[in-house]
PDB file of C-alpha atoms in Angstrom:
ATOM      1  CA  MET A   1      -5.348 -18.328 -16.880  1.00  0.00           C
ATOM      2  CA  ALA A   2      -3.619 -14.916 -17.184  1.00  0.00           C
ATOM      3  CA  ALA A   3      -5.826 -13.802 -14.388  1.00  0.00           C
ATOM      4  CA  LEU A   4      -4.687 -16.437 -12.067  1.00  0.00           C
ATOM      5  CA  ASN A   5      -1.002 -15.757 -12.764  1.00  0.00           C
ATOM      6  CA  ALA A   6      -1.661 -12.011 -12.121  1.00  0.00           C
ATOM      7  CA  ALA A   7      -3.198 -13.024  -8.839  1.00  0.00           C
ATOM      8  CA  ALA A   8      -0.218 -14.852  -7.639  1.00  0.00           C
ATOM      9  CA  GLN A   9       2.069 -12.041  -8.503  1.00  0.00           C
ATOM     10  CA  ALA A  10      -0.073  -9.257  -6.988  1.00  0.00           C
ATOM     11  CA  ALA A  11      -0.688 -10.805  -3.546  1.00  0.00           C
ATOM     12  CA  PRO A  12       2.826 -10.909  -2.170  1.00  0.00           C
ATOM     13  CA  GLN A  13       3.370  -7.144  -2.809  1.00  0.00           C
ATOM     14  CA  SER A  14       0.699  -6.076  -0.294  1.00  0.00           C
ATOM     15  CA  THR A  15       0.962  -5.148   3.354  1.00  0.00           C
ATOM     16  CA  LEU A  16      -1.834  -7.564   4.078  1.00  0.00           C
ATOM     17  CA  LYS A  17      -1.673  -9.769   7.100  1.00  0.00           C
ATOM     18  CA  TYR A  18      -1.634 -13.345   5.844  1.00  0.00           C
ATOM     19  CA  GLY A  19      -3.327 -16.112   7.767  1.00  0.00           C
ATOM     20  CA  LYS A  20      -6.761 -17.362   8.817  1.00  0.00           C
ATOM     21  CA  TYR A  21      -9.886 -15.074   8.817  1.00  0.00           C
ATOM     22  CA  GLY A  22     -12.943 -16.232  10.593  1.00  0.00           C
ATOM     23  CA  CYS A  23     -16.273 -15.033   9.068  1.00  0.00           C
ATOM     24  CA  THR A  24     -19.780 -14.404  10.671  1.00  0.00           C
ATOM     25  CA  ALA A  25     -23.072 -12.953   9.565  1.00  0.00           C
ATOM     26  CA  SER A  26     -25.255 -10.944  11.859  1.00  0.00           C
ATOM     27  CA  LYS A  27     -29.094 -11.241  11.830  1.00  0.00           C
ATOM     28  CA  TYR A  28     -31.454  -9.141  13.774  1.00  0.00           C
ATOM     29  CA  ASN A  29     -34.210 -11.299  15.485  1.00  0.00           C
ATOM     30  CA  GLY A  30     -36.495  -8.598  16.792  1.00  0.00           C
ATOM     31  CA  SER A  31     -34.777  -7.958  20.054  1.00  0.00           C
ATOM     32  CA  TYR A  32     -31.234  -9.097  19.635  1.00  0.00           C
ATOM     33  CA  TYR A  33     -28.637  -9.736  17.032  1.00  0.00           C
ATOM     34  CA  GLU A  34     -27.663 -13.414  16.314  1.00  0.00           C
ATOM     35  CA  PHE A  35     -24.128 -13.995  15.024  1.00  0.00           C
ATOM     36  CA  ILE A  36     -23.849 -17.037  12.586  1.00  0.00           C
ATOM     37  CA  PRO A  37     -20.430 -18.493  11.963  1.00  0.00           C
ATOM     38  CA  HIS A  38     -19.739 -19.122   8.283  1.00  0.00           C
ATOM     39  CA  GLY A  39     -16.290 -20.889   8.351  1.00  0.00           C
ATOM     40  CA  SER A  40     -13.112 -19.215   7.511  1.00  0.00           C
ATOM     41  CA  PHE A  41     -10.613 -18.408   4.632  1.00  0.00           C
ATOM     42  CA  THR A  42      -6.857 -18.526   4.827  1.00  0.00           C
ATOM     43  CA  ILE A  43      -4.883 -16.281   2.501  1.00  0.00           C
ATOM     44  CA  ASN A  44      -1.256 -17.203   1.707  1.00  0.00           C
ATOM     45  CA  PRO A  45       1.718 -14.995   0.440  1.00  0.00           C
ATOM     46  CA  ASP A  46       1.696 -16.977  -2.879  1.00  0.00           C
ATOM     47  CA  GLY A  47      -1.742 -15.451  -3.826  1.00  0.00           C
ATOM     48  CA  THR A  48      -3.749 -18.470  -2.982  1.00  0.00           C
ATOM     49  CA  TYR A  49      -6.681 -18.836  -0.582  1.00  0.00           C
ATOM     50  CA  PHE A  50      -8.536 -21.697   1.066  1.00  0.00           C
ATOM     51  CA  TYR A  51     -12.118 -21.409   2.278  1.00  0.00           C
ATOM     52  CA  SER A  52     -12.752 -23.837   5.016  1.00  0.00           C
ATOM     53  CA  GLY A  53     -16.511 -23.954   5.560  1.00  0.00           C
ATOM     54  CA  PHE A  54     -17.098 -27.379   4.089  1.00  0.00           C
ATOM     55  CA  ALA A  55     -15.774 -30.804   4.755  1.00  0.00           C
ATOM     56  CA  LYS A  56     -13.308 -30.419   1.873  1.00  0.00           C
ATOM     57  CA  PRO A  57     -11.685 -26.933   1.738  1.00  0.00           C
ATOM     58  CA  SER A  58     -12.094 -24.887  -1.502  1.00  0.00           C
ATOM     59  CA  LYS A  59      -9.060 -23.404  -3.115  1.00  0.00           C
ATOM     60  CA  GLY A  60      -8.727 -20.316  -5.314  1.00  0.00           C
ATOM     61  CA  LYS A  61      -6.549 -17.191  -5.954  1.00  0.00           C
ATOM     62  CA  PHE A  62      -6.821 -13.588  -4.784  1.00  0.00           C
ATOM     63  CA  THR A  63      -5.503 -10.231  -5.625  1.00  0.00           C
ATOM     64  CA  VAL A  64      -5.214  -7.003  -3.551  1.00  0.00           C
ATOM     65  CA  ASP A  65      -6.361  -3.803  -5.155  1.00  0.00           C
ATOM     66  CA  LYS A  66      -4.878  -0.339  -4.446  1.00  0.00           C
ATOM     67  CA  ALA A  67      -7.449   0.296  -1.520  1.00  0.00           C
ATOM     68  CA  GLY A  68      -6.326  -3.109   0.183  1.00  0.00           C
ATOM     69  CA  ASN A  69      -9.481  -4.961  -0.711  1.00  0.00           C
ATOM     70  CA  LEU A  70      -9.256  -8.723  -1.611  1.00  0.00           C
ATOM     71  CA  LEU A  71     -10.710  -9.880  -4.878  1.00  0.00           C
ATOM     72  CA  PHE A  72     -11.248 -13.650  -5.197  1.00  0.00           C
ATOM     73  CA  ILE A  73     -10.865 -15.709  -8.303  1.00  0.00           C
ATOM     74  CA  GLY A  74     -12.034 -19.371  -8.370  1.00  0.00           C
ATOM     75  CA  GLY A  75     -13.103 -21.528  -5.448  1.00  0.00           C
ATOM     76  CA  TYR A  76     -16.148 -20.819  -3.305  1.00  0.00           C
ATOM     77  CA  LEU A  77     -15.459 -17.192  -3.106  1.00  0.00           C
ATOM     78  CA  ASP A  78     -15.152 -16.750  -6.793  1.00  0.00           C
ATOM     79  CA  LYS A  79     -15.864 -13.137  -8.068  1.00  0.00           C
ATOM     80  CA  GLY A  80     -16.183 -12.042  -4.299  1.00  0.00           C
ATOM     81  CA  LYS A  81     -14.790  -8.945  -2.710  1.00  0.00           C
ATOM     82  CA  ALA A  82     -13.573  -8.504   0.827  1.00  0.00           C
ATOM     83  CA  GLU A  83     -13.631  -4.860   1.418  1.00  0.00           C
ATOM     84  CA  LYS A  84     -11.198  -3.517   3.921  1.00  0.00           C
ATOM     85  CA  ILE A  85     -12.806  -1.596   6.825  1.00  0.00           C
ATOM     86  CA  ASP A  86     -11.545   0.861   9.474  1.00  0.00           C
ATOM     87  CA  ARG A  87     -10.373  -1.885  11.884  1.00  0.00           C
ATOM     88  CA  PRO A  88      -7.025  -3.661  11.381  1.00  0.00           C
ATOM     89  CA  ASN A  89      -7.198  -7.064   9.572  1.00  0.00           C
ATOM     90  CA  LYS A  90     -11.005  -6.918   9.145  1.00  0.00           C
ATOM     91  CA  PHE A  91     -13.144  -7.115   6.028  1.00  0.00           C
ATOM     92  CA  PHE A  92     -16.751  -7.046   4.803  1.00  0.00           C
ATOM     93  CA  LEU A  93     -17.081  -9.966   2.485  1.00  0.00           C
ATOM     94  CA  VAL A  94     -19.582 -10.174  -0.410  1.00  0.00           C
ATOM     95  CA  PHE A  95     -19.739 -12.804  -3.159  1.00  0.00           C
ATOM     96  CA  PRO A  96     -22.291 -14.103  -5.707  1.00  0.00           C
ATOM     97  CA  THR A  97     -23.468 -17.146  -3.836  1.00  0.00           C
ATOM     98  CA  ILE A  98     -23.491 -15.696  -0.341  1.00  0.00           C
ATOM     99  CA  PRO A  99     -26.437 -16.737   1.691  1.00  0.00           C
ATOM    100  CA  ASP A 100     -26.591 -13.550   3.774  1.00  0.00           C
ATOM    101  CA  ASN A 101     -26.168  -9.906   2.667  1.00  0.00           C
ATOM    102  CA  ARG A 102     -22.418  -9.847   3.728  1.00  0.00           C
ATOM    103  CA  TRP A 103     -20.028 -11.423   6.164  1.00  0.00           C
ATOM    104  CA  THR A 104     -17.666  -9.937   8.581  1.00  0.00           C
ATOM    105  CA  CYS A 105     -14.308 -11.538   8.595  1.00  0.00           C
ATOM    106  CA  SER A 106     -11.421 -10.903  11.010  1.00  0.00           C
ATOM    107  CA  CYS A 107      -8.024 -12.294  11.285  1.00  0.00           C
ATOM    108  CA  VAL A 108      -7.822 -15.044  13.947  1.00  0.00           C
ATOM    109  CA  ASP A 109      -4.100 -15.727  13.687  1.00  0.00           C
ATOM    110  CA  LYS A 110      -1.959 -13.930  16.269  1.00  0.00           C
TER     111      LYS A 110
END
């Protein structure tokens, strides 16, 4: 429970762009790359997130580390990490139950 309270306190202090992030995985099929959509997650200033890849959204908490990476607690992305990359508002997402190696997630809110 303490981890969830810490998550709610840590998230609002970041310079993170809150909103909806669409996720895709890429797969090489011999002569071309196929991009497979994997839903989206929405991050909120109160430290909560919603993953919308199922009929019913999954809810959890997140924190932001010193490098700007997102660390997920609870919900579908539990124990996952969205690693900040060199493009604005874009992450590489890895979590324990991921069906692919990693997903690329970009902010879709303007």
